[in-house]
PDB file of C-alpha atoms in Angstrom:
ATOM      1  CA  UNK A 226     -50.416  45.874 -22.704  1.00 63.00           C
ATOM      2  CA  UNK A 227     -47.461  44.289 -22.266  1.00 82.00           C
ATOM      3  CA  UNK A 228     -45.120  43.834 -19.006  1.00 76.00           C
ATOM      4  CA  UNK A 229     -42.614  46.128 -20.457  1.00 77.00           C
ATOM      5  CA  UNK A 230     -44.312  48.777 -21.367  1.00 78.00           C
ATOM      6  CA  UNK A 231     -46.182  49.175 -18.373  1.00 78.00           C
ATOM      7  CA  UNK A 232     -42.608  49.022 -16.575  1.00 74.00           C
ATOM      8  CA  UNK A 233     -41.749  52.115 -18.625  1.00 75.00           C
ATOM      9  CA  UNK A 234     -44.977  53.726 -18.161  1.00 75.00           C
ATOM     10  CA  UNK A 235     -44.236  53.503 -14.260  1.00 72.00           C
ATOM     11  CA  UNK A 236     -41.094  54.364 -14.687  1.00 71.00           C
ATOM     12  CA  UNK A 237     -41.870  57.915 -16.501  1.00 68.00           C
ATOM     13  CA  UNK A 238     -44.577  58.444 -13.769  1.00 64.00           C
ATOM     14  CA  UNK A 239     -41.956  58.209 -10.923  1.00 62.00           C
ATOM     15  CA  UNK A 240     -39.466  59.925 -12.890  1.00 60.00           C
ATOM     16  CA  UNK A 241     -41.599  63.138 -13.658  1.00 56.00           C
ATOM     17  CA  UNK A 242     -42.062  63.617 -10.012  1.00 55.00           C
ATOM     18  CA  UNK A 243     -38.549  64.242  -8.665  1.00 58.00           C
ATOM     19  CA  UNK A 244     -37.515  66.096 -11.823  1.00 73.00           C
ATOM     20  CA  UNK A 245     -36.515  69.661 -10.609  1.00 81.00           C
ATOM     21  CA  UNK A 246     -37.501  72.795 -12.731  1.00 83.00           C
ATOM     22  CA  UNK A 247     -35.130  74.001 -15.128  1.00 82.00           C
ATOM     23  CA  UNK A 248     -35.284  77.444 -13.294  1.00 85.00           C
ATOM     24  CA  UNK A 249     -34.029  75.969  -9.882  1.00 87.00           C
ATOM     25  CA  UNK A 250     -30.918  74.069 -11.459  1.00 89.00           C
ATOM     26  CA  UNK A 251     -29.131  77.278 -11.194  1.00 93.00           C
ATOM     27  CA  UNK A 252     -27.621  77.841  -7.742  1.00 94.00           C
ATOM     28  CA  UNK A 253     -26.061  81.257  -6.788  1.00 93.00           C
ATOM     29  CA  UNK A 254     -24.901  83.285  -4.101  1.00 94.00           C
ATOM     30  CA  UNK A 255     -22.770  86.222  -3.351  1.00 93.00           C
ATOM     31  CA  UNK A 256     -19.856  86.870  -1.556  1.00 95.00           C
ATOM     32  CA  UNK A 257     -17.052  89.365  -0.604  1.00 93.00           C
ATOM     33  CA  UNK A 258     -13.954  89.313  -2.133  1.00 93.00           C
ATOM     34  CA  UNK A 259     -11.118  86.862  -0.280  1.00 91.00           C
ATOM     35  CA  UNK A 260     -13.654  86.319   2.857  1.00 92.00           C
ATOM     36  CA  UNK A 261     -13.436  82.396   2.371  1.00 96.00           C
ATOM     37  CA  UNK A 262     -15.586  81.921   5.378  1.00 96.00           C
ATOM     38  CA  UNK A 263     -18.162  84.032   3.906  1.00 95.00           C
ATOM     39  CA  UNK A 264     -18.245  81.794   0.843  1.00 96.00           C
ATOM     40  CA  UNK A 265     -18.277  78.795   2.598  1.00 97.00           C
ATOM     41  CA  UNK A 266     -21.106  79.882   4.461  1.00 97.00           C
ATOM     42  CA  UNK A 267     -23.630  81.388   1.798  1.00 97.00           C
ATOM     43  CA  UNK A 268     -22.509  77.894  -0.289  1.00 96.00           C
ATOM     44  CA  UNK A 269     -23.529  75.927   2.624  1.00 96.00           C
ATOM     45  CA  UNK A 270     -26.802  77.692   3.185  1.00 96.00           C
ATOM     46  CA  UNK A 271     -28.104  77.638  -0.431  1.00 95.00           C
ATOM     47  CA  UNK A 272     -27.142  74.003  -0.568  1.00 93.00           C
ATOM     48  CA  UNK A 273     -29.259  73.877   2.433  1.00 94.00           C
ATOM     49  CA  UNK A 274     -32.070  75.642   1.083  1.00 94.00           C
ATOM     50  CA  UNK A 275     -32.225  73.546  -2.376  1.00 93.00           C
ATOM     51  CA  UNK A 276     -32.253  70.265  -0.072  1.00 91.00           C
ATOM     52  CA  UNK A 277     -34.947  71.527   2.152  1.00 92.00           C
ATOM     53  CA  UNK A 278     -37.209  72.849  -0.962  1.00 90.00           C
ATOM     54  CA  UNK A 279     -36.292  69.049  -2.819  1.00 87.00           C
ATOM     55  CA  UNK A 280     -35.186  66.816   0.373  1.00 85.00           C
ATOM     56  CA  UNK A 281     -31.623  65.772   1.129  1.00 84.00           C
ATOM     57  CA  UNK A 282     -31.813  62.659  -1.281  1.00 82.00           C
ATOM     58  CA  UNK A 283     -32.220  65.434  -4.344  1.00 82.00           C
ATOM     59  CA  UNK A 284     -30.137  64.756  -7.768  1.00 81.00           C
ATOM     60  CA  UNK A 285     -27.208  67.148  -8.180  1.00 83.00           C
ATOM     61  CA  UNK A 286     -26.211  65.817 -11.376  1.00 82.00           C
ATOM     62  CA  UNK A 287     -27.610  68.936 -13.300  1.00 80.00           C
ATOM     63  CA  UNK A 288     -27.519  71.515 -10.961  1.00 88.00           C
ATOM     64  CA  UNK A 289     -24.726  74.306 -11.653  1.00 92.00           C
ATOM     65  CA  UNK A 290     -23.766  76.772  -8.609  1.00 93.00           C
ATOM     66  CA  UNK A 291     -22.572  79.889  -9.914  1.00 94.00           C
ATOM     67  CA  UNK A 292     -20.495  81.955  -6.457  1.00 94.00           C
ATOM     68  CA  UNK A 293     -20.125  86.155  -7.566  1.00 94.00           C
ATOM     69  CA  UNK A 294     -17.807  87.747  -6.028  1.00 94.00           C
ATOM     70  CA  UNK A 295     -18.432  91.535  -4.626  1.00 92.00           C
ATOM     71  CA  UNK A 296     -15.811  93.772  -4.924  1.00 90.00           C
ATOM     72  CA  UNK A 297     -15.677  96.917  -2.372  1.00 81.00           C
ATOM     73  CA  UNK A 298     -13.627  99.861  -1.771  1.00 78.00           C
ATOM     74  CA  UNK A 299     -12.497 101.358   0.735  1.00 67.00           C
TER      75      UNK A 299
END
């Protein structure tokens, strides 16, 4: 086997490792409507749970964070 196809081979290997399920690409949180700290917050602590589930140095290329907003009355 050649040089560069084993390159590729280990290449594939390492890259099927850190790939991230298609299920978890899709961040999302809710919040109440105009409470800015309250968004910032739940963003903050989902982007904190995907890092601690895939470690800090985890590709957010493909991920999509979707925020709902809550309306209440009163």
């Amino acid at each position: 086997m050649r040089i560069a196809q084993r390159l590729n081979k280990l290449e594939q290997a390492a890259m099927t490792g850190n790939r991230i399920p298609q299920r978890d690409r899709v961040l999302h949180f809710t919040y109440r409507n105009g409470d800015q700290a309250d968004y910032l917050r739940k963003r903050q602590e989902c982007l904190d749970e995907f890092q601690a589930k895939y470690g800090p140095d985890a590709p957010m290329d493909d991920i999509v964070m979707v925020a709902i907003r809550k309306f209440y009355r009163d």
